[in-house]
């Protein structure tokens, strides 16, 4: 497993892909949601979330 430095949305996407490949889809989705939240382009955020399907894991405050 690679070490990640989480400074950019792409870092979260890379980690999400690794978790998906490792059979951890829930963690992959959580990382993808974080990447989408940190992305300024709404179309790119939607593309990221579409790559990692599933229900939102965000908790309401």
JSON list of N, CA, C and O in Angstrom, two decimals:
[
{"chain": "A", "resi": 1, "resn": "UNK", "atom": "N", "xyz": [0.85, -1.17, 0.00]},
{"chain": "A", "resi": 1, "resn": "UNK", "atom": "CA", "xyz": [0.00, 0.00, 0.00]},
{"chain": "A", "resi": 1, "resn": "UNK", "atom": "C", "xyz": [0.89, 1.24, 0.00]},
{"chain": "A", "resi": 1, "resn": "UNK", "atom": "O", "xyz": [1.86, 1.33, 0.74]},
{"chain": "A", "resi": 2, "resn": "UNK", "atom": "N", "xyz": [0.53, 2.20, -0.82]},
{"chain": "A", "resi": 2, "resn": "UNK", "atom": "CA", "xyz": [1.31, 3.43, -0.94]},
{"chain": "A", "resi": 2, "resn": "UNK", "atom": "C", "xyz": [0.95, 4.39, 0.18]},
{"chain": "A", "resi": 2, "resn": "UNK", "atom": "O", "xyz": [-0.14, 4.35, 0.74]},
{"chain": "A", "resi": 3, "resn": "UNK", "atom": "N", "xyz": [1.90, 5.24, 0.50]},
{"chain": "A", "resi": 3, "resn": "UNK", "atom": "CA", "xyz": [1.62, 6.32, 1.45]},
{"chain": "A", "resi": 3, "resn": "UNK", "atom": "C", "xyz": [1.09, 7.50, 0.65]},
{"chain": "A", "resi": 3, "resn": "UNK", "atom": "O", "xyz": [1.59, 7.80, -0.43]},
{"chain": "A", "resi": 4, "resn": "UNK", "atom": "N", "xyz": [0.10, 8.17, 1.19]},
{"chain": "A", "resi": 4, "resn": "UNK", "atom": "CA", "xyz": [-0.51, 9.28, 0.48]},
{"chain": "A", "resi": 4, "resn": "UNK", "atom": "C", "xyz": [-0.29, 10.58, 1.24]},
{"chain": "A", "resi": 4, "resn": "UNK", "atom": "O", "xyz": [-0.31, 10.60, 2.46]},
{"chain": "A", "resi": 5, "resn": "UNK", "atom": "N", "xyz": [-0.11, 11.63, 0.48]},
{"chain": "A", "resi": 5, "resn": "UNK", "atom": "CA", "xyz": [-0.03, 12.97, 1.02]},
{"chain": "A", "resi": 5, "resn": "UNK", "atom": "C", "xyz": [-1.28, 13.68, 0.51]},
{"chain": "A", "resi": 5, "resn": "UNK", "atom": "O", "xyz": [-1.39, 13.95, -0.68]},
{"chain": "A", "resi": 6, "resn": "UNK", "atom": "N", "xyz": [-2.23, 13.94, 1.37]},
{"chain": "A", "resi": 6, "resn": "UNK", "atom": "CA", "xyz": [-3.53, 14.47, 0.96]},
{"chain": "A", "resi": 6, "resn": "UNK", "atom": "C", "xyz": [-3.51, 15.99, 0.91]},
{"chain": "A", "resi": 6, "resn": "UNK", "atom": "O", "xyz": [-3.89, 16.67, 1.87]},
{"chain": "A", "resi": 7, "resn": "UNK", "atom": "N", "xyz": [-3.08, 16.53, -0.23]},
{"chain": "A", "resi": 7, "resn": "UNK", "atom": "CA", "xyz": [-3.07, 17.97, -0.44]},
{"chain": "A", "resi": 7, "resn": "UNK", "atom": "C", "xyz": [-4.02, 18.42, -1.54]},
{"chain": "A", "resi": 7, "resn": "UNK", "atom": "O", "xyz": [-4.41, 19.57, -1.57]},
{"chain": "A", "resi": 8, "resn": "UNK", "atom": "N", "xyz": [-4.38, 17.50, -2.42]},
{"chain": "A", "resi": 8, "resn": "UNK", "atom": "CA", "xyz": [-5.21, 17.86, -3.58]},
{"chain": "A", "resi": 8, "resn": "UNK", "atom": "C", "xyz": [-6.35, 16.86, -3.72]},
{"chain": "A", "resi": 8, "resn": "UNK", "atom": "O", "xyz": [-6.25, 15.74, -3.24]},
{"chain": "A", "resi": 9, "resn": "UNK", "atom": "N", "xyz": [-7.42, 17.26, -4.41]},
{"chain": "A", "resi": 9, "resn": "UNK", "atom": "CA", "xyz": [-8.49, 16.30, -4.66]},
{"chain": "A", "resi": 9, "resn": "UNK", "atom": "C", "xyz": [-7.99, 15.04, -5.35]},
{"chain": "A", "resi": 9, "resn": "UNK", "atom": "O", "xyz": [-8.46, 13.93, -5.05]},
{"chain": "A", "resi": 10, "resn": "UNK", "atom": "N", "xyz": [-7.01, 15.18, -6.23]},
{"chain": "A", "resi": 10, "resn": "UNK", "atom": "CA", "xyz": [-6.48, 14.01, -6.94]},
{"chain": "A", "resi": 10, "resn": "UNK", "atom": "C", "xyz": [-5.86, 13.00, -5.98]},
{"chain": "A", "resi": 10, "resn": "UNK", "atom": "O", "xyz": [-5.87, 11.80, -6.24]},
{"chain": "A", "resi": 11, "resn": "UNK", "atom": "N", "xyz": [-5.32, 13.49, -4.86]},
{"chain": "A", "resi": 11, "resn": "UNK", "atom": "CA", "xyz": [-4.75, 12.58, -3.85]},
{"chain": "A", "resi": 11, "resn": "UNK", "atom": "C", "xyz": [-5.85, 11.72, -3.24]},
{"chain": "A", "resi": 11, "resn": "UNK", "atom": "O", "xyz": [-5.65, 10.52, -3.01]},
{"chain": "A", "resi": 12, "resn": "UNK", "atom": "N", "xyz": [-7.00, 12.32, -2.98]},
{"chain": "A", "resi": 12, "resn": "UNK", "atom": "CA", "xyz": [-8.13, 11.57, -2.43]},
{"chain": "A", "resi": 12, "resn": "UNK", "atom": "C", "xyz": [-8.67, 10.57, -3.45]},
{"chain": "A", "resi": 12, "resn": "UNK", "atom": "O", "xyz": [-9.04, 9.46, -3.09]},
{"chain": "A", "resi": 13, "resn": "UNK", "atom": "N", "xyz": [-8.70, 10.97, -4.71]},
{"chain": "A", "resi": 13, "resn": "UNK", "atom": "CA", "xyz": [-9.18, 10.06, -5.76]},
{"chain": "A", "resi": 13, "resn": "UNK", "atom": "C", "xyz": [-8.22, 8.87, -5.89]},
{"chain": "A", "resi": 13, "resn": "UNK", "atom": "O", "xyz": [-8.68, 7.73, -6.01]},
{"chain": "A", "resi": 14, "resn": "UNK", "atom": "N", "xyz": [-6.94, 9.13, -5.84]},
{"chain": "A", "resi": 14, "resn": "UNK", "atom": "CA", "xyz": [-5.96, 8.03, -5.94]},
{"chain": "A", "resi": 14, "resn": "UNK", "atom": "C", "xyz": [-6.15, 7.05, -4.78]},
{"chain": "A", "resi": 14, "resn": "UNK", "atom": "O", "xyz": [-6.12, 5.84, -4.97]},
{"chain": "A", "resi": 15, "resn": "UNK", "atom": "N", "xyz": [-6.35, 7.59, -3.59]},
{"chain": "A", "resi": 15, "resn": "UNK", "atom": "CA", "xyz": [-6.57, 6.73, -2.43]},
{"chain": "A", "resi": 15, "resn": "UNK", "atom": "C", "xyz": [-7.89, 5.97, -2.56]},
{"chain": "A", "resi": 15, "resn": "UNK", "atom": "O", "xyz": [-7.98, 4.80, -2.19]},
{"chain": "A", "resi": 16, "resn": "UNK", "atom": "N", "xyz": [-8.91, 6.63, -3.10]},
{"chain": "A", "resi": 16, "resn": "UNK", "atom": "CA", "xyz": [-10.20, 5.98, -3.31]},
{"chain": "A", "resi": 16, "resn": "UNK", "atom": "C", "xyz": [-10.06, 4.81, -4.29]},
{"chain": "A", "resi": 16, "resn": "UNK", "atom": "O", "xyz": [-10.63, 3.74, -4.06]},
{"chain": "A", "resi": 17, "resn": "UNK", "atom": "N", "xyz": [-9.30, 5.01, -5.33]},
{"chain": "A", "resi": 17, "resn": "UNK", "atom": "CA", "xyz": [-9.09, 3.92, -6.30]},
{"chain": "A", "resi": 17, "resn": "UNK", "atom": "C", "xyz": [-8.36, 2.76, -5.64]},
{"chain": "A", "resi": 17, "resn": "UNK", "atom": "O", "xyz": [-8.69, 1.60, -5.89]},
{"chain": "A", "resi": 18, "resn": "UNK", "atom": "N", "xyz": [-7.38, 3.06, -4.81]},
{"chain": "A", "resi": 18, "resn": "UNK", "atom": "CA", "xyz": [-6.66, 1.99, -4.14]},
{"chain": "A", "resi": 18, "resn": "UNK", "atom": "C", "xyz": [-7.59, 1.22, -3.20]},
{"chain": "A", "resi": 18, "resn": "UNK", "atom": "O", "xyz": [-7.53, -0.01, -3.13]},
{"chain": "A", "resi": 19, "resn": "UNK", "atom": "N", "xyz": [-8.44, 1.93, -2.48]},
{"chain": "A", "resi": 19, "resn": "UNK", "atom": "CA", "xyz": [-9.37, 1.25, -1.57]},
{"chain": "A", "resi": 19, "resn": "UNK", "atom": "C", "xyz": [-10.39, 0.42, -2.36]},
{"chain": "A", "resi": 19, "resn": "UNK", "atom": "O", "xyz": [-10.75, -0.68, -1.94]},
{"chain": "A", "resi": 20, "resn": "UNK", "atom": "N", "xyz": [-10.85, 0.93, -3.50]},
{"chain": "A", "resi": 20, "resn": "UNK", "atom": "CA", "xyz": [-11.78, 0.16, -4.34]},
{"chain": "A", "resi": 20, "resn": "UNK", "atom": "C", "xyz": [-11.10, -1.11, -4.84]},
{"chain": "A", "resi": 20, "resn": "UNK", "atom": "O", "xyz": [-11.70, -2.19, -4.80]},
{"chain": "A", "resi": 21, "resn": "UNK", "atom": "N", "xyz": [-9.86, -0.99, -5.26]},
{"chain": "A", "resi": 21, "resn": "UNK", "atom": "CA", "xyz": [-9.11, -2.16, -5.75]},
{"chain": "A", "resi": 21, "resn": "UNK", "atom": "C", "xyz": [-8.88, -3.17, -4.63]},
{"chain": "A", "resi": 21, "resn": "UNK", "atom": "O", "xyz": [-8.77, -4.37, -4.88]},
{"chain": "A", "resi": 22, "resn": "UNK", "atom": "N", "xyz": [-8.80, -2.69, -3.39]},
{"chain": "A", "resi": 22, "resn": "UNK", "atom": "CA", "xyz": [-8.57, -3.56, -2.24]},
{"chain": "A", "resi": 22, "resn": "UNK", "atom": "C", "xyz": [-9.87, -4.16, -1.70]},
{"chain": "A", "resi": 22, "resn": "UNK", "atom": "O", "xyz": [-9.86, -4.86, -0.69]},
{"chain": "A", "resi": 23, "resn": "UNK", "atom": "N", "xyz": [-10.99, -3.86, -2.37]},
{"chain": "A", "resi": 23, "resn": "UNK", "atom": "CA", "xyz": [-12.27, -4.41, -1.94]},
{"chain": "A", "resi": 23, "resn": "UNK", "atom": "C", "xyz": [-12.89, -3.67, -0.77]},
{"chain": "A", "resi": 23, "resn": "UNK", "atom": "O", "xyz": [-13.65, -4.26, 0.00]},
{"chain": "A", "resi": 24, "resn": "UNK", "atom": "N", "xyz": [-12.59, -2.39, -0.65]},
{"chain": "A", "resi": 24, "resn": "UNK", "atom": "CA", "xyz": [-13.14, -1.58, 0.44]},
{"chain": "A", "resi": 24, "resn": "UNK", "atom": "C", "xyz": [-13.98, -0.44, -0.15]},
{"chain": "A", "resi": 24, "resn": "UNK", "atom": "O", "xyz": [-13.58, 0.72, -0.12]},
{"chain": "A", "resi": 25, "resn": "UNK", "atom": "N", "xyz": [-15.14, -0.78, -0.70]},
{"chain": "A", "resi": 25, "resn": "UNK", "atom": "CA", "xyz": [-15.94, 0.22, -1.42]},
{"chain": "A", "resi": 25, "resn": "UNK", "atom": "C", "xyz": [-16.47, 1.35, -0.54]},
{"chain": "A", "resi": 25, "resn": "UNK", "atom": "O", "xyz": [-16.62, 2.48, -1.02]},
{"chain": "A", "resi": 26, "resn": "UNK", "atom": "N", "xyz": [-16.75, 1.08, 0.71]},
{"chain": "A", "resi": 26, "resn": "UNK", "atom": "CA", "xyz": [-17.27, 2.14, 1.58]},
{"chain": "A", "resi": 26, "resn": "UNK", "atom": "C", "xyz": [-16.20, 3.19, 1.83]},
{"chain": "A", "resi": 26, "resn": "UNK", "atom": "O", "xyz": [-16.47, 4.40, 1.75]},
{"chain": "A", "resi": 27, "resn": "UNK", "atom": "N", "xyz": [-15.00, 2.76, 2.11]},
{"chain": "A", "resi": 27, "resn": "UNK", "atom": "CA", "xyz": [-13.90, 3.69, 2.31]},
{"chain": "A", "resi": 27, "resn": "UNK", "atom": "C", "xyz": [-13.58, 4.42, 1.01]},
{"chain": "A", "resi": 27, "resn": "UNK", "atom": "O", "xyz": [-13.30, 5.63, 1.02]},
{"chain": "A", "resi": 28, "resn": "UNK", "atom": "N", "xyz": [-13.66, 3.72, -0.12]},
{"chain": "A", "resi": 28, "resn": "UNK", "atom": "CA", "xyz": [-13.44, 4.36, -1.41]},
{"chain": "A", "resi": 28, "resn": "UNK", "atom": "C", "xyz": [-14.46, 5.46, -1.63]},
{"chain": "A", "resi": 28, "resn": "UNK", "atom": "O", "xyz": [-14.10, 6.57, -2.07]},
{"chain": "A", "resi": 29, "resn": "UNK", "atom": "N", "xyz": [-15.71, 5.21, -1.31]},
{"chain": "A", "resi": 29, "resn": "UNK", "atom": "CA", "xyz": [-16.75, 6.22, -1.49]},
{"chain": "A", "resi": 29, "resn": "UNK", "atom": "C", "xyz": [-16.51, 7.42, -0.58]},
{"chain": "A", "resi": 29, "resn": "UNK", "atom": "O", "xyz": [-16.65, 8.57, -1.00]},
{"chain": "A", "resi": 30, "resn": "UNK", "atom": "N", "xyz": [-16.11, 7.17, 0.65]},
{"chain": "A", "resi": 30, "resn": "UNK", "atom": "CA", "xyz": [-15.84, 8.26, 1.59]},
{"chain": "A", "resi": 30, "resn": "UNK", "atom": "C", "xyz": [-14.71, 9.15, 1.08]},
{"chain": "A", "resi": 30, "resn": "UNK", "atom": "O", "xyz": [-14.80, 10.38, 1.12]},
{"chain": "A", "resi": 31, "resn": "UNK", "atom": "N", "xyz": [-13.65, 8.54, 0.59]},
{"chain": "A", "resi": 31, "resn": "UNK", "atom": "CA", "xyz": [-12.54, 9.31, 0.03]},
{"chain": "A", "resi": 31, "resn": "UNK", "atom": "C", "xyz": [-12.97, 10.07, -1.22]},
{"chain": "A", "resi": 31, "resn": "UNK", "atom": "O", "xyz": [-12.56, 11.22, -1.44]},
{"chain": "A", "resi": 32, "resn": "UNK", "atom": "N", "xyz": [-13.81, 9.46, -2.04]},
{"chain": "A", "resi": 32, "resn": "UNK", "atom": "CA", "xyz": [-14.31, 10.13, -3.24]},
{"chain": "A", "resi": 32, "resn": "UNK", "atom": "C", "xyz": [-15.17, 11.33, -2.87]},
{"chain": "A", "resi": 32, "resn": "UNK", "atom": "O", "xyz": [-15.09, 12.38, -3.52]},
{"chain": "A", "resi": 33, "resn": "UNK", "atom": "N", "xyz": [-15.98, 11.19, -1.85]},
{"chain": "A", "resi": 33, "resn": "UNK", "atom": "CA", "xyz": [-16.80, 12.33, -1.41]},
{"chain": "A", "resi": 33, "resn": "UNK", "atom": "C", "xyz": [-15.92, 13.47, -0.92]},
{"chain": "A", "resi": 33, "resn": "UNK", "atom": "O", "xyz": [-16.20, 14.64, -1.19]},
{"chain": "A", "resi": 34, "resn": "UNK", "atom": "N", "xyz": [-14.85, 13.15, -0.24]},
{"chain": "A", "resi": 34, "resn": "UNK", "atom": "CA", "xyz": [-13.92, 14.19, 0.22]},
{"chain": "A", "resi": 34, "resn": "UNK", "atom": "C", "xyz": [-13.26, 14.86, -0.98]},
{"chain": "A", "resi": 34, "resn": "UNK", "atom": "O", "xyz": [-13.11, 16.08, -1.01]},
{"chain": "A", "resi": 35, "resn": "UNK", "atom": "N", "xyz": [-12.87, 14.07, -1.97]},
{"chain": "A", "resi": 35, "resn": "UNK", "atom": "CA", "xyz": [-12.29, 14.64, -3.19]},
{"chain": "A", "resi": 35, "resn": "UNK", "atom": "C", "xyz": [-13.29, 15.57, -3.88]},
{"chain": "A", "resi": 35, "resn": "UNK", "atom": "O", "xyz": [-12.92, 16.67, -4.30]},
{"chain": "A", "resi": 36, "resn": "UNK", "atom": "N", "xyz": [-14.53, 15.13, -3.99]},
{"chain": "A", "resi": 36, "resn": "UNK", "atom": "CA", "xyz": [-15.56, 15.95, -4.64]},
{"chain": "A", "resi": 36, "resn": "UNK", "atom": "C", "xyz": [-15.80, 17.24, -3.86]},
{"chain": "A", "resi": 36, "resn": "UNK", "atom": "O", "xyz": [-15.97, 18.31, -4.47]},
{"chain": "A", "resi": 37, "resn": "UNK", "atom": "N", "xyz": [-15.79, 17.16, -2.54]},
{"chain": "A", "resi": 37, "resn": "UNK", "atom": "CA", "xyz": [-15.98, 18.37, -1.72]},
{"chain": "A", "resi": 37, "resn": "UNK", "atom": "C", "xyz": [-14.84, 19.37, -1.92]},
{"chain": "A", "resi": 37, "resn": "UNK", "atom": "O", "xyz": [-15.05, 20.58, -1.79]},
{"chain": "A", "resi": 38, "resn": "UNK", "atom": "N", "xyz": [-13.66, 18.89, -2.21]},
{"chain": "A", "resi": 38, "resn": "UNK", "atom": "CA", "xyz": [-12.49, 19.75, -2.36]},
{"chain": "A", "resi": 38, "resn": "UNK", "atom": "C", "xyz": [-12.27, 20.20, -3.80]},
{"chain": "A", "resi": 38, "resn": "UNK", "atom": "O", "xyz": [-11.33, 20.94, -4.09]},
{"chain": "A", "resi": 39, "resn": "UNK", "atom": "N", "xyz": [-13.14, 19.78, -4.70]},
{"chain": "A", "resi": 39, "resn": "UNK", "atom": "CA", "xyz": [-13.04, 20.13, -6.12]},
{"chain": "A", "resi": 39, "resn": "UNK", "atom": "C", "xyz": [-13.90, 21.36, -6.39]},
{"chain": "A", "resi": 39, "resn": "UNK", "atom": "O", "xyz": [-15.05, 21.41, -5.98]},
{"chain": "A", "resi": 40, "resn": "UNK", "atom": "N", "xyz": [-13.33, 22.33, -7.06]},
{"chain": "A", "resi": 40, "resn": "UNK", "atom": "CA", "xyz": [-14.07, 23.57, -7.32]},
{"chain": "A", "resi": 40, "resn": "UNK", "atom": "C", "xyz": [-15.00, 23.46, -8.53]},
{"chain": "A", "resi": 40, "resn": "UNK", "atom": "O", "xyz": [-15.96, 24.22, -8.63]},
{"chain": "A", "resi": 41, "resn": "UNK", "atom": "N", "xyz": [-14.73, 22.54, -9.43]},
{"chain": "A", "resi": 41, "resn": "UNK", "atom": "CA", "xyz": [-15.53, 22.37, -10.64]},
{"chain": "A", "resi": 41, "resn": "UNK", "atom": "C", "xyz": [-16.66, 21.37, -10.37]},
{"chain": "A", "resi": 41, "resn": "UNK", "atom": "O", "xyz": [-16.40, 20.19, -10.12]},
{"chain": "A", "resi": 42, "resn": "UNK", "atom": "N", "xyz": [-17.92, 21.82, -10.42]},
{"chain": "A", "resi": 42, "resn": "UNK", "atom": "CA", "xyz": [-19.04, 20.91, -10.14]},
{"chain": "A", "resi": 42, "resn": "UNK", "atom": "C", "xyz": [-19.10, 19.71, -11.08]},
{"chain": "A", "resi": 42, "resn": "UNK", "atom": "O", "xyz": [-19.47, 18.61, -10.66]},
{"chain": "A", "resi": 43, "resn": "UNK", "atom": "N", "xyz": [-18.72, 19.88, -12.33]},
{"chain": "A", "resi": 43, "resn": "UNK", "atom": "CA", "xyz": [-18.74, 18.76, -13.28]},
{"chain": "A", "resi": 43, "resn": "UNK", "atom": "C", "xyz": [-17.69, 17.71, -12.88]},
{"chain": "A", "resi": 43, "resn": "UNK", "atom": "O", "xyz": [-17.95, 16.51, -12.97]},
{"chain": "A", "resi": 44, "resn": "UNK", "atom": "N", "xyz": [-16.54, 18.17, -12.47]},
{"chain": "A", "resi": 44, "resn": "UNK", "atom": "CA", "xyz": [-15.49, 17.24, -12.03]},
{"chain": "A", "resi": 44, "resn": "UNK", "atom": "C", "xyz": [-15.90, 16.53, -10.74]},
{"chain": "A", "resi": 44, "resn": "UNK", "atom": "O", "xyz": [-15.67, 15.33, -10.58]},
{"chain": "A", "resi": 45, "resn": "UNK", "atom": "N", "xyz": [-16.54, 17.25, -9.84]},
{"chain": "A", "resi": 45, "resn": "UNK", "atom": "CA", "xyz": [-17.03, 16.63, -8.60]},
{"chain": "A", "resi": 45, "resn": "UNK", "atom": "C", "xyz": [-18.04, 15.53, -8.92]},
{"chain": "A", "resi": 45, "resn": "UNK", "atom": "O", "xyz": [-17.98, 14.44, -8.34]},
{"chain": "A", "resi": 46, "resn": "UNK", "atom": "N", "xyz": [-18.94, 15.80, -9.85]},
{"chain": "A", "resi": 46, "resn": "UNK", "atom": "CA", "xyz": [-19.93, 14.80, -10.24]},
{"chain": "A", "resi": 46, "resn": "UNK", "atom": "C", "xyz": [-19.26, 13.59, -10.89]},
{"chain": "A", "resi": 46, "resn": "UNK", "atom": "O", "xyz": [-19.64, 12.45, -10.63]},
{"chain": "A", "resi": 47, "resn": "UNK", "atom": "N", "xyz": [-18.24, 13.82, -11.71]},
{"chain": "A", "resi": 47, "resn": "UNK", "atom": "CA", "xyz": [-17.51, 12.72, -12.34]},
{"chain": "A", "resi": 47, "resn": "UNK", "atom": "C", "xyz": [-16.84, 11.84, -11.30]},
{"chain": "A", "resi": 47, "resn": "UNK", "atom": "O", "xyz": [-16.88, 10.62, -11.39]},
{"chain": "A", "resi": 48, "resn": "UNK", "atom": "N", "xyz": [-16.26, 12.46, -10.29]},
{"chain": "A", "resi": 48, "resn": "UNK", "atom": "CA", "xyz": [-15.59, 11.69, -9.23]},
{"chain": "A", "resi": 48, "resn": "UNK", "atom": "C", "xyz": [-16.61, 10.82, -8.51]},
{"chain": "A", "resi": 48, "resn": "UNK", "atom": "O", "xyz": [-16.39, 9.63, -8.30]},
{"chain": "A", "resi": 49, "resn": "UNK", "atom": "N", "xyz": [-17.75, 11.39, -8.14]},
{"chain": "A", "resi": 49, "resn": "UNK", "atom": "CA", "xyz": [-18.76, 10.62, -7.42]},
{"chain": "A", "resi": 49, "resn": "UNK", "atom": "C", "xyz": [-19.34, 9.51, -8.28]},
{"chain": "A", "resi": 49, "resn": "UNK", "atom": "O", "xyz": [-19.66, 8.43, -7.77]},
{"chain": "A", "resi": 50, "resn": "UNK", "atom": "N", "xyz": [-19.47, 9.75, -9.59]},
{"chain": "A", "resi": 50, "resn": "UNK", "atom": "CA", "xyz": [-19.98, 8.71, -10.48]},
{"chain": "A", "resi": 50, "resn": "UNK", "atom": "C", "xyz": [-19.01, 7.54, -10.61]},
{"chain": "A", "resi": 50, "resn": "UNK", "atom": "O", "xyz": [-19.42, 6.41, -10.85]},
{"chain": "A", "resi": 51, "resn": "UNK", "atom": "N", "xyz": [-17.73, 7.82, -10.43]},
{"chain": "A", "resi": 51, "resn": "UNK", "atom": "CA", "xyz": [-16.73, 6.74, -10.52]},
{"chain": "A", "resi": 51, "resn": "UNK", "atom": "C", "xyz": [-16.82, 5.79, -9.33]},
{"chain": "A", "resi": 51, "resn": "UNK", "atom": "O", "xyz": [-16.44, 4.63, -9.43]},
{"chain": "A", "resi": 52, "resn": "UNK", "atom": "N", "xyz": [-17.33, 6.30, -8.21]},
{"chain": "A", "resi": 52, "resn": "UNK", "atom": "CA", "xyz": [-17.44, 5.51, -6.98]},
{"chain": "A", "resi": 52, "resn": "UNK", "atom": "C", "xyz": [-18.89, 5.51, -6.52]},
{"chain": "A", "resi": 52, "resn": "UNK", "atom": "O", "xyz": [-19.28, 6.29, -5.64]},
{"chain": "A", "resi": 53, "resn": "UNK", "atom": "N", "xyz": [-19.72, 4.67, -7.12]},
{"chain": "A", "resi": 53, "resn": "UNK", "atom": "CA", "xyz": [-21.16, 4.70, -6.81]},
{"chain": "A", "resi": 53, "resn": "UNK", "atom": "C", "xyz": [-21.43, 4.27, -5.37]},
{"chain": "A", "resi": 53, "resn": "UNK", "atom": "O", "xyz": [-20.64, 3.57, -4.74]},
{"chain": "A", "resi": 54, "resn": "UNK", "atom": "N", "xyz": [-22.57, 4.71, -4.90]},
{"chain": "A", "resi": 54, "resn": "UNK", "atom": "CA", "xyz": [-23.01, 4.34, -3.56]},
{"chain": "A", "resi": 54, "resn": "UNK", "atom": "C", "xyz": [-23.76, 5.49, -2.94]},
{"chain": "A", "resi": 54, "resn": "UNK", "atom": "O", "xyz": [-23.82, 6.59, -3.48]},
{"chain": "A", "resi": 55, "resn": "UNK", "atom": "N", "xyz": [-24.32, 5.22, -1.79]},
{"chain": "A", "resi": 55, "resn": "UNK", "atom": "CA", "xyz": [-25.04, 6.26, -1.06]},
{"chain": "A", "resi": 55, "resn": "UNK", "atom": "C", "xyz": [-24.06, 7.21, -0.40]},
{"chain": "A", "resi": 55, "resn": "UNK", "atom": "O", "xyz": [-22.94, 6.83, -0.05]},
{"chain": "A", "resi": 56, "resn": "UNK", "atom": "N", "xyz": [-24.51, 8.43, -0.21]},
{"chain": "A", "resi": 56, "resn": "UNK", "atom": "CA", "xyz": [-23.68, 9.41, 0.46]},
{"chain": "A", "resi": 56, "resn": "UNK", "atom": "C", "xyz": [-23.41, 8.98, 1.89]},
{"chain": "A", "resi": 56, "resn": "UNK", "atom": "O", "xyz": [-24.28, 8.47, 2.58]},
{"chain": "A", "resi": 57, "resn": "UNK", "atom": "N", "xyz": [-22.19, 9.21, 2.33]},
{"chain": "A", "resi": 57, "resn": "UNK", "atom": "CA", "xyz": [-21.80, 8.88, 3.69]},
{"chain": "A", "resi": 57, "resn": "UNK", "atom": "C", "xyz": [-21.68, 10.11, 4.56]},
{"chain": "A", "resi": 57, "resn": "UNK", "atom": "O", "xyz": [-21.23, 10.04, 5.70]},
{"chain": "A", "resi": 58, "resn": "UNK", "atom": "N", "xyz": [-22.07, 11.27, 4.00]},
{"chain": "A", "resi": 58, "resn": "UNK", "atom": "CA", "xyz": [-22.03, 12.50, 4.78]},
{"chain": "A", "resi": 58, "resn": "UNK", "atom": "C", "xyz": [-23.03, 12.43, 5.92]},
{"chain": "A", "resi": 58, "resn": "UNK", "atom": "O", "xyz": [-24.15, 11.96, 5.75]},
{"chain": "A", "resi": 59, "resn": "UNK", "atom": "N", "xyz": [-22.61, 12.92, 7.07]},
{"chain": "A", "resi": 59, "resn": "UNK", "atom": "CA", "xyz": [-23.51, 13.01, 8.20]},
{"chain": "A", "resi": 59, "resn": "UNK", "atom": "C", "xyz": [-24.04, 14.43, 8.28]},
{"chain": "A", "resi": 59, "resn": "UNK", "atom": "O", "xyz": [-23.31, 15.40, 8.06]},
{"chain": "A", "resi": 60, "resn": "UNK", "atom": "N", "xyz": [-25.30, 14.55, 8.57]},
{"chain": "A", "resi": 60, "resn": "UNK", "atom": "CA", "xyz": [-25.91, 15.85, 8.73]},
{"chain": "A", "resi": 60, "resn": "UNK", "atom": "C", "xyz": [-25.60, 16.40, 10.11]},
{"chain": "A", "resi": 60, "resn": "UNK", "atom": "O", "xyz": [-25.62, 15.67, 11.10]},
{"chain": "A", "resi": 61, "resn": "UNK", "atom": "N", "xyz": [-25.28, 17.68, 10.18]},
{"chain": "A", "resi": 61, "resn": "UNK", "atom": "CA", "xyz": [-25.03, 18.31, 11.49]},
{"chain": "A", "resi": 61, "resn": "UNK", "atom": "C", "xyz": [-26.31, 18.71, 12.16]},
{"chain": "A", "resi": 61, "resn": "UNK", "atom": "O", "xyz": [-27.29, 18.98, 11.63]}
]
